[in-house]
Short mmCIF file of C-alpha atoms and ligand atoms in Angstrom, two decimals:
data_model
loop_
_atom_site.label_atom_id
_atom_site.label_comp_id
_atom_site.label_asym_id
_atom_site.label_seq_id
_atom_site.Cartn_x
_atom_site.Cartn_y
_atom_site.Cartn_z
CA MET A 171 -45.24 -16.42 -3.92
CA ALA A 172 -44.76 -12.14 -4.39
CA VAL A 173 -41.36 -12.55 -5.76
CA ARG A 174 -39.78 -9.77 -8.37
CA ALA A 175 -37.15 -10.41 -10.51
CA ARG A 176 -34.18 -10.10 -8.53
CA ASP A 177 -32.55 -6.68 -8.80
CA ARG A 178 -29.52 -6.00 -11.42
CA ARG A 179 -26.35 -3.96 -8.76
CA THR A 180 -22.75 -3.30 -10.46
CA VAL A 181 -22.13 -0.27 -7.43
CA ARG A 182 -20.18 -3.31 -5.59
CA SER A 183 -18.09 -4.17 -9.02
CA VAL A 184 -16.39 -0.97 -8.20
CA ALA A 185 -13.31 -1.52 -6.86
CA LEU A 186 -12.70 0.51 -3.54
CA PRO A 187 -8.67 1.87 -3.93
CA THR A 188 -6.45 0.54 -1.15
CA VAL A 189 -4.36 2.50 1.18
CA ALA A 190 -1.27 0.82 2.66
CA ILE A 191 0.33 2.02 6.29
CA ILE A 192 4.44 1.91 6.09
CA GLY A 193 6.95 2.62 7.82
CA ARG A 194 9.36 0.84 11.14
CA PRO A 195 7.75 -0.49 13.65
CA ASN A 196 7.19 2.43 16.21
CA VAL A 197 7.32 5.82 14.49
CA GLY A 198 3.47 4.96 14.93
CA LYS A 199 1.91 3.12 12.10
CA SER A 200 -1.62 1.80 14.27
CA THR A 201 -1.75 4.99 15.70
CA LEU A 202 -2.04 6.94 12.83
CA PHE A 203 -4.41 3.87 11.40
CA ASN A 204 -6.94 4.89 14.61
CA ARG A 205 -6.72 7.91 13.34
CA ILE A 206 -8.07 7.79 10.48
CA ILE A 207 -10.41 5.39 10.97
CA GLY A 208 -11.76 6.39 14.49
CA ARG A 209 -15.92 5.98 15.00
CA ARG A 210 -16.51 3.96 12.02
CA GLN A 211 -13.44 1.08 14.22
CA ALA A 212 -16.33 2.21 17.08
CA ILE A 213 -19.09 0.43 14.17
CA VAL A 214 -17.28 -1.98 14.14
CA ALA A 215 -16.52 -3.38 17.34
CA GLU A 216 -20.48 -3.63 17.83
CA ARG A 217 -20.93 -6.22 15.16
CA SER A 218 -21.33 -9.51 17.44
CA GLY A 219 -18.11 -12.02 16.52
CA VAL A 220 -16.07 -9.05 14.70
CA THR A 221 -12.01 -9.36 15.20
CA ARG A 222 -11.36 -5.70 17.19
CA ASP A 223 -7.89 -6.30 16.61
CA ARG A 224 -9.21 -4.92 12.98
CA GLN A 225 -6.11 -3.85 10.18
CA PHE A 226 -8.05 -3.38 7.70
CA ALA A 227 -11.42 -1.13 7.34
CA ASP A 228 -13.08 1.39 4.98
CA ALA A 229 -12.13 5.00 5.11
CA ASP A 230 -13.98 8.47 4.48
CA TRP A 231 -12.92 11.94 3.48
CA GLY A 232 -13.94 14.43 2.05
CA GLY A 233 -16.43 11.77 -0.25
CA ARG A 234 -13.83 9.10 -0.89
CA THR A 235 -13.89 5.33 0.25
CA PHE A 236 -10.63 4.00 0.59
CA LEU A 237 -9.67 0.27 2.53
CA LEU A 238 -7.19 1.35 5.20
CA ALA A 239 -4.22 -1.41 5.64
CA ASP A 240 -2.67 -1.14 8.52
CA THR A 241 0.82 -3.06 7.38
CA GLY A 242 1.94 -3.53 10.83
CA GLY A 243 5.89 -2.87 9.76
CA VAL A 244 8.63 -3.33 8.05
CA VAL A 245 10.28 -5.19 10.66
CA GLU A 246 14.99 -5.26 10.56
CA GLY A 247 13.90 -9.48 11.16
CA PRO A 248 16.42 -11.61 12.93
CA SER A 249 16.26 -14.45 9.63
CA GLY A 250 18.11 -12.75 7.10
CA PRO A 251 19.84 -9.06 6.21
CA MET A 252 17.97 -5.72 7.35
CA GLU A 253 18.70 -4.79 2.79
CA ARG A 254 16.25 -8.17 1.80
CA GLU A 255 13.72 -7.49 4.34
CA ILE A 256 12.53 -4.38 4.54
CA ARG A 257 12.47 -5.16 0.09
CA ALA A 258 10.63 -7.76 0.87
CA GLN A 259 8.15 -5.63 2.94
CA VAL A 260 8.44 -2.85 0.41
CA GLU A 261 7.69 -4.88 -2.07
CA ALA A 262 4.71 -6.82 -0.72
CA ALA A 263 3.36 -3.50 -0.23
CA ILE A 264 3.41 -1.92 -2.98
CA GLU A 265 2.05 -4.83 -4.79
CA ASN A 266 -1.60 -5.15 -3.01
CA ALA A 267 -2.15 -1.44 -2.67
CA ASP A 268 -2.76 1.34 -4.99
CA ALA A 269 -1.46 4.22 -2.65
CA ILE A 270 0.79 4.26 0.25
CA VAL A 271 0.42 6.11 3.35
CA PHE A 272 4.64 5.98 4.77
CA VAL A 273 4.74 6.65 8.36
CA VAL A 274 8.40 8.41 9.56
CA ASP A 275 9.31 9.44 13.45
CA GLY A 276 9.86 13.08 13.74
CA ARG A 277 10.67 13.40 17.11
CA VAL A 278 14.14 10.36 16.05
CA GLY A 279 14.42 12.02 12.91
CA LEU A 280 15.45 9.94 9.37
CA HIS A 281 16.45 7.21 10.16
CA PRO A 282 18.21 4.53 7.58
CA ALA A 283 16.23 1.95 7.04
CA ASP A 284 14.29 5.36 6.46
CA ALA A 285 15.85 6.37 3.37
CA HIS A 286 16.14 2.89 2.59
CA ILE A 287 12.63 1.93 2.15
CA ALA A 288 12.23 6.24 0.36
CA GLU A 289 14.87 4.72 -2.57
CA LEU A 290 12.73 1.14 -3.55
CA LEU A 291 9.08 3.85 -3.04
CA ARG A 292 10.43 5.89 -4.93
CA LYS A 293 11.27 3.26 -8.11
CA ALA A 294 8.29 2.31 -7.66
CA GLU A 295 4.88 3.85 -10.03
CA LEU A 296 2.17 4.40 -7.02
CA PRO A 297 1.47 7.58 -5.49
CA VAL A 298 3.03 7.87 -1.76
CA THR A 299 2.17 10.17 0.84
CA LEU A 300 4.67 11.23 3.91
CA ALA A 301 3.48 11.48 6.59
CA VAL A 302 6.43 13.14 9.84
CA ASN A 303 4.44 11.46 13.12
CA LYS A 304 4.11 13.44 16.65
CA ILE A 305 4.82 16.19 15.25
CA ASP A 306 3.09 17.11 18.29
CA GLU A 307 3.22 20.62 18.88
CA PRO A 308 3.16 21.83 14.63
CA VAL A 309 3.87 25.74 16.10
CA GLY A 310 7.17 26.67 15.31
CA ASN A 311 8.82 22.59 14.44
CA ALA A 312 10.34 22.63 11.25
CA ASP A 313 11.08 19.33 12.95
CA HIS A 314 9.55 17.54 9.44
CA ILE A 315 11.60 19.53 6.72
CA GLU A 316 14.71 17.32 6.97
CA PHE A 317 12.25 13.80 5.16
CA TYR A 318 12.49 16.25 2.26
CA GLU A 319 16.02 14.18 1.78
CA LEU A 320 14.13 11.65 0.89
CA GLY A 321 12.38 12.81 -2.29
CA LEU A 322 9.19 12.07 -1.70
CA GLY A 323 7.35 15.29 -2.61
CA ASP A 324 6.90 17.78 0.48
CA PRO A 325 6.27 15.57 4.19
CA VAL A 326 3.87 16.27 6.41
CA PRO A 327 3.64 17.24 9.61
CA VAL A 328 0.73 15.14 12.12
CA SER A 329 -0.01 13.68 15.94
CA ALA A 330 -1.47 10.44 14.89
CA LEU A 331 -2.38 10.66 18.85
CA GLY A 332 -3.42 14.27 19.07
CA GLY A 333 -4.76 14.27 15.57
CA LYS A 334 -3.51 17.25 14.67
CA GLY A 335 -1.96 17.44 10.91
CA SER A 336 -4.34 14.28 10.09
CA GLY A 337 -7.16 16.38 7.88
CA ASP A 338 -4.02 18.16 5.75
CA LEU A 339 -2.83 14.15 5.32
CA LEU A 340 -5.75 12.78 4.20
CA ASP A 341 -6.42 15.81 1.79
CA ARG A 342 -3.04 15.21 0.34
CA LEU A 343 -3.93 11.39 0.17
CA VAL A 344 -7.47 11.16 -1.44
CA GLU A 345 -5.47 13.65 -3.70
CA THR A 346 -3.42 10.47 -4.77
CA LEU A 347 -6.28 8.05 -4.93
CA PRO A 348 -6.96 7.42 -8.25
CA GLU A 349 -9.71 8.69 -10.47
CA LYS A 350 -13.32 7.46 -9.19
CA GLY A 351 -14.40 7.10 -13.84
CA SER A 352 -11.01 5.14 -14.10
CA THR A 353 -12.63 1.44 -11.89
CA ASP A 354 -15.66 1.83 -13.53
CA ARG A 355 -15.86 -1.75 -15.36
CA ALA A 356 -19.08 -3.49 -17.69
CA PRO A 357 -21.05 -4.61 -14.92
CA ALA A 358 -21.62 -7.23 -14.24
CA ASP A 359 -24.51 -10.33 -13.19
CA LEU A 360 -22.53 -11.55 -10.10
CA ASN A 361 -19.42 -10.29 -9.12
CA LEU A 362 -17.62 -13.16 -7.41
CA ALA A 363 -15.25 -13.72 -4.93
CA ILE A 364 -13.02 -16.61 -4.22
CA ILE A 365 -11.74 -16.32 -0.77
CA GLY A 366 -9.29 -18.72 2.10
CA LYS A 367 -6.50 -18.73 3.52
CA PRO A 368 -3.00 -19.65 2.04
CA ASN A 369 -3.29 -23.70 0.06
CA VAL A 370 -7.16 -23.95 0.39
CA GLY A 371 -7.38 -24.33 -3.46
CA LYS A 372 -7.64 -20.85 -4.35
CA SER A 373 -5.90 -20.79 -7.56
CA SER A 374 -6.52 -24.10 -9.05
CA LEU A 375 -9.58 -23.38 -8.59
CA VAL A 376 -9.67 -20.11 -10.22
CA ASN A 377 -7.02 -22.16 -13.24
CA ARG A 378 -9.69 -24.03 -13.58
CA LEU A 379 -12.97 -21.62 -13.30
CA LEU A 380 -11.51 -20.21 -16.81
CA GLY A 381 -10.60 -23.65 -18.31
CA GLU A 382 -14.17 -24.72 -17.88
CA GLU A 383 -15.87 -21.64 -19.05
CA ARG A 384 -15.93 -19.01 -21.60
CA VAL A 385 -14.03 -16.17 -20.83
CA ILE A 386 -15.30 -12.95 -22.05
CA VAL A 387 -12.66 -10.65 -20.97
CA HIS A 388 -9.23 -11.60 -19.72
CA ALA A 389 -7.76 -8.47 -19.51
CA GLU A 390 -3.97 -7.96 -18.59
CA ALA A 391 -1.98 -7.03 -15.21
CA GLY A 392 -1.84 -3.73 -15.30
CA THR A 393 -1.21 -1.07 -12.62
CA THR A 394 -5.05 -0.75 -11.26
CA ARG A 395 -6.88 -3.41 -9.78
CA ASP A 396 -9.95 -3.53 -11.68
CA ALA A 397 -7.33 -5.13 -15.43
CA ILE A 398 -6.47 -8.23 -12.96
CA ASP A 399 -10.41 -9.85 -12.19
CA THR A 400 -12.14 -11.72 -15.42
CA TYR A 401 -15.42 -11.90 -16.84
CA LEU A 402 -17.17 -15.00 -17.77
CA ASP A 403 -19.66 -15.64 -19.31
CA VAL A 404 -21.89 -18.48 -17.30
CA ASP A 405 -25.17 -19.56 -19.74
CA GLY A 406 -25.69 -16.15 -20.43
CA GLU A 407 -24.80 -14.08 -17.38
CA ARG A 408 -21.76 -12.49 -16.27
CA VAL A 409 -19.49 -13.66 -14.21
CA CYS A 410 -16.67 -11.22 -12.60
CA LEU A 411 -14.34 -13.24 -10.94
CA ILE A 412 -12.23 -10.68 -8.74
CA ASP A 413 -8.62 -10.41 -8.46
CA THR A 414 -7.87 -13.85 -10.20
CA ALA A 415 -4.08 -12.54 -11.80
CA GLY A 416 -3.29 -11.84 -7.83
CA LEU A 417 -4.76 -15.17 -6.97
CA ARG A 418 -2.60 -16.80 -9.83
CA ARG A 419 0.83 -14.78 -8.30
CA ARG A 420 1.96 -16.79 -5.62
CA SER A 421 3.30 -13.94 -3.56
CA ARG A 422 7.49 -13.69 -3.39
CA VAL A 423 6.84 -12.58 1.36
CA ASP A 424 6.96 -15.44 3.24
CA ASP A 425 5.96 -14.46 6.87
CA ASN A 426 3.39 -11.99 5.52
CA VAL A 427 1.47 -14.74 2.54
CA GLU A 428 -0.89 -14.29 5.74
CA PHE A 429 -1.51 -10.47 5.87
CA TYR A 430 -1.52 -10.13 2.39
CA SER A 431 -4.22 -12.48 2.15
CA ARG A 432 -6.65 -11.21 4.84
CA LEU A 433 -5.92 -7.81 2.95
CA ARG A 434 -6.76 -10.03 -0.17
CA ALA A 435 -9.92 -11.54 0.56
CA ALA A 436 -10.42 -7.96 2.53
CA SER A 437 -10.18 -6.25 -0.36
CA ALA A 438 -12.89 -9.03 -2.33
CA ILE A 439 -14.65 -8.97 0.26
CA GLN A 440 -15.67 -5.33 -0.27
CA ARG A 441 -16.39 -5.37 -4.16
CA ALA A 442 -18.14 -8.72 -4.02
CA ASP A 443 -21.83 -10.06 -4.56
CA VAL A 444 -20.66 -13.00 -3.20
CA CYS A 445 -18.12 -15.84 -2.08
CA LEU A 446 -16.95 -18.92 -2.26
CA LEU A 447 -15.24 -18.98 0.92
CA LEU A 448 -13.01 -22.16 0.10
CA VAL A 449 -11.03 -24.13 3.07
CA ASP A 450 -9.43 -27.20 2.29
CA ALA A 451 -11.91 -30.91 3.53
CA ARG A 452 -9.31 -33.06 5.29
CA GLU A 453 -8.63 -30.09 7.88
CA GLY A 454 -12.01 -29.21 8.02
CA ALA A 455 -13.27 -25.95 9.58
CA THR A 456 -10.76 -23.67 11.22
CA ASN A 457 -11.29 -19.91 13.20
CA GLN A 458 -9.97 -18.31 10.93
CA ASP A 459 -11.82 -19.23 7.84
CA PHE A 460 -15.21 -18.53 10.45
CA ARG A 461 -13.49 -14.78 11.03
CA ILE A 462 -13.15 -14.59 6.94
CA GLY A 463 -17.17 -16.08 6.29
CA GLU A 464 -18.23 -13.87 9.50
CA GLU A 465 -16.31 -11.03 7.63
CA ALA A 466 -17.93 -11.63 3.62
CA TRP A 467 -21.03 -12.17 6.39
CA ALA A 468 -21.03 -8.59 8.12
CA ALA A 469 -20.27 -7.03 4.58
CA GLY A 470 -24.33 -8.05 2.74
CA CYS A 471 -22.44 -10.25 0.73
CA GLY A 472 -24.03 -14.07 0.07
CA LEU A 473 -21.80 -17.07 1.12
CA VAL A 474 -21.00 -20.02 -0.16
CA PHE A 475 -18.64 -22.37 1.73
CA VAL A 476 -16.70 -24.72 -0.82
CA ALA A 477 -14.68 -27.80 1.14
CA ASN A 478 -12.19 -27.62 -1.30
CA LYS A 479 -9.81 -31.17 -1.73
CA TRP A 480 -12.30 -32.93 -1.28
CA ASP A 481 -10.67 -35.71 -3.67
CA LEU A 482 -8.44 -37.00 -1.10
CA GLY A 483 -10.29 -38.32 1.42
CA GLU A 484 -11.27 -41.64 -1.17
CA ASP A 485 -13.01 -42.71 1.47
CA ARG A 486 -15.07 -39.71 2.49
CA GLY A 487 -18.89 -40.65 2.65
CA PRO A 488 -22.44 -38.80 3.01
CA GLU A 489 -22.05 -39.53 6.79
CA ILE A 490 -18.56 -38.16 6.77
CA LEU A 491 -20.22 -34.84 5.08
CA ALA A 492 -23.12 -34.35 7.42
CA ALA A 493 -20.95 -34.78 9.94
CA PHE A 494 -18.90 -31.77 8.67
CA GLU A 495 -21.90 -30.17 8.47
CA ARG A 496 -23.28 -30.39 11.31
CA GLU A 497 -19.69 -29.30 13.29
CA LEU A 498 -19.32 -26.21 10.99
CA LYS A 499 -23.32 -25.33 12.03
CA GLU A 500 -22.16 -25.57 15.41
CA ARG A 501 -19.18 -23.57 15.11
CA ALA A 502 -20.40 -19.90 14.04
CA ALA A 503 -24.63 -19.72 14.17
CA PHE A 504 -24.34 -17.33 10.61
CA LEU A 505 -23.39 -21.21 8.87
CA ARG A 506 -27.16 -23.16 9.25
CA PHE A 507 -28.00 -20.34 5.72
CA VAL A 508 -25.17 -21.52 4.50
CA PRO A 509 -24.67 -23.69 1.64
CA ILE A 510 -21.71 -26.28 1.65
CA VAL A 511 -20.61 -27.59 -1.78
CA THR A 512 -17.83 -30.12 -1.50
CA THR A 513 -16.01 -29.91 -5.05
CA SER A 514 -11.76 -30.77 -6.39
CA ALA A 515 -9.76 -27.97 -8.06
CA LEU A 516 -7.34 -30.98 -9.22
CA THR A 517 -10.44 -32.77 -11.03
CA GLY A 518 -12.87 -30.12 -11.61
CA LEU A 519 -14.90 -32.34 -9.10
CA ARG A 520 -18.42 -30.34 -8.60
CA VAL A 521 -16.71 -27.23 -9.86
CA ARG A 522 -19.48 -26.38 -12.77
CA LYS A 523 -22.19 -26.75 -9.96
CA LEU A 524 -19.76 -24.28 -7.66
CA LEU A 525 -21.29 -21.90 -10.34
CA GLU A 526 -24.60 -22.96 -10.62
CA VAL A 527 -24.78 -22.41 -6.57
CA ALA A 528 -23.65 -18.97 -6.45
CA ARG A 529 -25.56 -17.72 -9.02
CA GLN A 530 -28.28 -19.59 -6.21
CA VAL A 531 -27.51 -17.55 -3.34
CA GLN A 532 -27.80 -14.27 -5.58
CA GLY A 533 -30.89 -15.15 -7.09
CA GLU A 534 -31.60 -15.01 -3.31
CA ARG A 535 -30.25 -12.50 -1.57
CA CYS A 536 -31.88 -9.88 -4.75
CA LYS A 537 -34.84 -11.50 -3.78
CA ARG A 538 -37.85 -8.90 -3.09
CA ILE A 539 -41.34 -9.59 -1.24
CA ALA A 540 -43.77 -7.73 -1.65
CA THR A 541 -45.32 -6.32 1.56
CA ALA A 542 -48.91 -8.05 2.09
CA GLU A 543 -46.80 -11.20 2.16
CA VAL A 544 -44.26 -9.61 4.69
CA ASN A 545 -47.66 -8.58 6.90
CA GLU A 546 -49.31 -11.66 6.39
CA VAL A 547 -46.29 -14.39 7.97
CA LEU A 548 -45.89 -11.23 10.26
CA GLY A 549 -49.08 -11.77 11.17
CA LYS A 550 -48.41 -14.87 11.27
CA LEU A 551 -45.38 -15.07 13.40
CA THR A 552 -47.07 -12.93 15.91
CA ARG A 553 -50.08 -14.92 16.64
CA ARG A 554 -48.29 -17.91 17.44
CA ARG A 555 -46.49 -15.82 19.53
CA GLN A 556 -47.20 -12.52 21.13
CA PRO A 557 -44.21 -10.35 21.82
CA PRO A 558 -43.53 -10.84 25.83
CA GLN A 559 -43.91 -7.16 27.24
CA GLY A 560 -41.82 -4.73 27.56
CA GLY A 561 -41.02 -2.70 31.21
CA ARG A 562 -43.90 -0.25 30.33
CA GLY A 563 -47.48 -2.28 28.95
CA ASP A 564 -47.46 -4.45 25.51
CA VAL A 565 -44.71 -4.50 22.89
CA ARG A 566 -46.81 -4.07 19.68
CA ILE A 567 -45.60 -4.66 16.40
CA PHE A 568 -47.60 -2.78 13.63
CA TYR A 569 -46.26 -3.71 10.84
CA GLY A 570 -43.45 -4.79 8.46
CA SER A 571 -41.77 -3.95 5.04
CA GLN A 572 -38.36 -5.28 2.83
CA VAL A 573 -37.00 -2.49 2.52
CA ALA A 574 -33.52 -3.24 0.08
CA THR A 575 -32.32 -5.89 -1.66
CA CYS A 576 -29.23 -7.13 -2.91
CA PRO A 577 -29.37 -7.56 0.37
CA PRO A 578 -31.98 -8.28 2.18
CA ILE A 579 -33.31 -5.88 5.02
CA PHE A 580 -36.17 -5.89 6.50
CA VAL A 581 -38.29 -2.36 8.49
CA LEU A 582 -40.74 -3.46 11.25
CA TRP A 583 -42.75 -0.16 12.84
CA LEU A 584 -43.66 -0.86 16.74
CA ASN A 585 -44.57 1.51 19.54
CA ARG A 586 -41.31 -0.02 22.15
CA PRO A 587 -38.05 -0.98 19.67
CA HIS A 588 -35.95 -0.72 22.84
CA GLU A 589 -37.80 -3.31 24.87
CA LEU A 590 -37.95 -6.04 22.28
CA ALA A 591 -36.08 -8.89 23.19
CA GLU A 592 -34.01 -10.16 21.69
CA HIS A 593 -35.32 -14.02 21.93
CA TYR A 594 -38.26 -12.79 19.66
CA LYS A 595 -36.16 -10.54 18.21
CA ARG A 596 -34.61 -14.32 17.04
CA TYR A 597 -37.84 -16.55 16.31
CA LEU A 598 -38.32 -13.28 13.98
CA HIS A 599 -36.13 -13.50 12.16
CA ASN A 600 -35.82 -17.71 12.39
CA GLY A 601 -39.37 -17.36 10.98
CA PHE A 602 -38.22 -15.47 7.93
CA ARG A 603 -35.92 -17.08 7.34
CA GLU A 604 -39.00 -20.56 7.60
CA ALA A 605 -41.30 -18.86 4.84
CA TRP A 606 -37.94 -16.74 1.93
CA GLY A 607 -35.73 -18.97 2.86
CA PHE A 608 -32.70 -16.79 1.35
CA GLU A 609 -29.93 -19.60 1.19
CA GLY A 610 -26.62 -18.37 1.49
CA SER A 611 -27.94 -14.92 2.03
CA PRO A 612 -27.05 -12.19 5.15
CA LEU A 613 -30.89 -11.16 6.46
CA ARG A 614 -31.55 -8.03 7.96
CA ILE A 615 -34.33 -7.47 10.21
CA ARG A 616 -34.04 -3.66 11.67
CA PHE A 617 -37.14 -2.50 14.07
CA LYS A 618 -37.94 1.49 14.31
CA LYS A 619 -40.34 3.49 16.75
CA ARG A 620 -43.69 4.51 15.85
CA GLU A 621 -46.90 5.70 17.25
CA ALA A 622 -49.24 3.85 18.21
CA THR A 623 -52.11 5.28 15.67
CA ARG A 624 -50.57 3.25 13.24
CA SER A 625 -52.04 0.45 13.44
P1 LIG B 826 3.40 1.34 15.18
O1 LIG B 826 4.25 0.60 15.91
O2 LIG B 826 4.98 2.24 13.73
O3 LIG B 826 2.42 0.82 14.99
O4 LIG B 826 3.73 2.36 15.86
P2 LIG B 826 2.40 2.69 17.15
O5 LIG B 826 0.96 3.27 17.06
O6 LIG B 826 2.03 1.76 17.64
O7 LIG B 826 2.97 4.08 18.28
C1 LIG B 826 4.44 3.35 18.58
C2 LIG B 826 4.30 4.68 20.15
O8 LIG B 826 4.63 6.31 19.46
C3 LIG B 826 3.37 4.23 20.97
O9 LIG B 826 3.87 5.55 22.57
C4 LIG B 826 2.22 5.66 21.04
O10 LIG B 826 1.55 5.67 21.61
C5 LIG B 826 3.75 6.46 20.15
N1 LIG B 826 2.79 7.21 19.32
C6 LIG B 826 2.09 7.10 17.73
N2 LIG B 826 2.14 8.49 16.79
C7 LIG B 826 1.91 9.05 18.08
C8 LIG B 826 2.42 10.88 17.74
O11 LIG B 826 1.74 11.17 17.41
N3 LIG B 826 2.73 11.91 19.52
C9 LIG B 826 4.07 11.48 19.81
N4 LIG B 826 3.96 11.27 21.17
N5 LIG B 826 3.69 9.54 20.04
C10 LIG B 826 3.40 9.45 19.59
P1 LIG B 827 -4.75 -20.87 -2.43
O1 LIG B 827 -2.95 -19.95 -2.20
O2 LIG B 827 -5.46 -21.73 -1.97
O3 LIG B 827 -4.62 -20.16 -4.75
O4 LIG B 827 -3.56 -22.44 -3.55
P2 LIG B 827 -2.92 -22.95 -4.37
O5 LIG B 827 -4.27 -22.87 -5.76
O6 LIG B 827 -2.38 -22.85 -5.26
O7 LIG B 827 -3.47 -25.13 -4.81
C1 LIG B 827 -2.02 -25.64 -2.84
C2 LIG B 827 -1.68 -27.17 -2.65
O8 LIG B 827 -2.66 -27.43 -2.67
C3 LIG B 827 -0.82 -27.25 -4.45
O9 LIG B 827 -1.29 -28.01 -4.88
C4 LIG B 827 -2.34 -27.86 -5.41
O10 LIG B 827 -2.02 -28.78 -6.16
C5 LIG B 827 -3.28 -28.05 -4.30
N1 LIG B 827 -4.71 -27.93 -4.52
C6 LIG B 827 -5.72 -27.46 -4.92
N2 LIG B 827 -6.43 -27.75 -4.54
C7 LIG B 827 -6.65 -28.95 -4.91
C8 LIG B 827 -7.76 -30.07 -5.06
O11 LIG B 827 -9.16 -29.92 -5.22
N3 LIG B 827 -7.37 -31.14 -4.36
C9 LIG B 827 -5.77 -31.80 -4.48
N4 LIG B 827 -5.56 -32.94 -4.41
N5 LIG B 827 -4.34 -31.01 -4.45
C10 LIG B 827 -5.53 -29.92 -4.65
#
């Protein structure tokens, strides 16, 4: 089988800066979030299975890409004094972001809670862009002026609803992001992220890996997010464990643990080649696990499903594992192509193997199939079963080629791409999987139009 040496990827190791939107409830944070990600959300919604109520998304402005997070709001909660709540939530945002957009309500005017948030933000050494929202008619309006009092620099009047001022806001925001070059790091052979819900054993696994493998550079936790990655030497290959310090540091904000663990996962997924998706084996996989896995898959990451805490079920035989696998594969179609490893971060059971499987997945993900071989397999598949006829005549597939690796993308050229039935696309997909495996990696096939002369 013609497989070329896998391509080295370094691009993903560059961290996307994270921007958190914070502010009191009802000031318009979600509206602003949607305004900024704009078109993008429509694209996200197109990808089947991805949740609609996104709180994170990539955003682009002036050539800069960042991960935007809508924190849901600083609430004046019932569970404790207001100041404590606000402090906890602002600290969590500061800890997890590279820059902050602080939204206030220009119609309501300066609120005591705004002043309190501002005080915390001034102490943090993090860039803050102050958005005075709901200024729908900016001409002759001076409602934003009083927010100079917050001591956070120039307030930017915007209307998240109508869109006015949002360009200025974004100009200001991207200026505050860390320089592109400052997030460049040493290239790794494999960028590995450990993702999953709280308490499944992610931190324990990281510590176990650091204990067992040779650590090349163990960077100190610093102000830039890339300083919290760790490089391991695994049989001469450089494996970068993404966001290790973030995992080893427990969040202090109980209410927000889930939100920030999702934000952390989203940010890690952006940078990872392969994700280890951990679940607690006793609990099985939950909808949240599937959602995290699906996000990694949609982002083009390789995936290994890890059933951790395997030590806790002494009597778990192979039949239990088989049942576990069956259940997973029934519940989410993409998991049919994902390897499952049972581990114990506590005892070290199969932790070494996990790294091997992750490296295999990366090998599969970066595999390249020669064009001649693509067409040989394509020819066999179309001869075995012809494409169903479209409404206006024969649908003919002329040829195909792999146009990208890491993850693999194939393009097939045909006369009527829009008339190719979904079930036939699935048939080709399965045929490609059967021929080449790509285990643990997403596989994409695109269908493009070409006139019949090329057959
Ligand atoms: P969040 O709780 O901070 O996320 O606030 P939302 O985004 O849910 O917005 C709260 C309310 O303010 C909603 O009714 C929005 O339609 C409204 N709103 C948000 N942005 C604007 C704006 O720029 N102008 C006006 N007039 N209303 C807005
Ligand atoms: P995280 O929130 O995903 O980082 O989870 P932690 O690593 O903090 O683990 C949560 C709890 O599960 C801790 O009490 C760990 O000691 C325990 N734990 C983690 N991995 C294992 C395991 O493989 N077996 C057992 N028995 N306990 C584990």
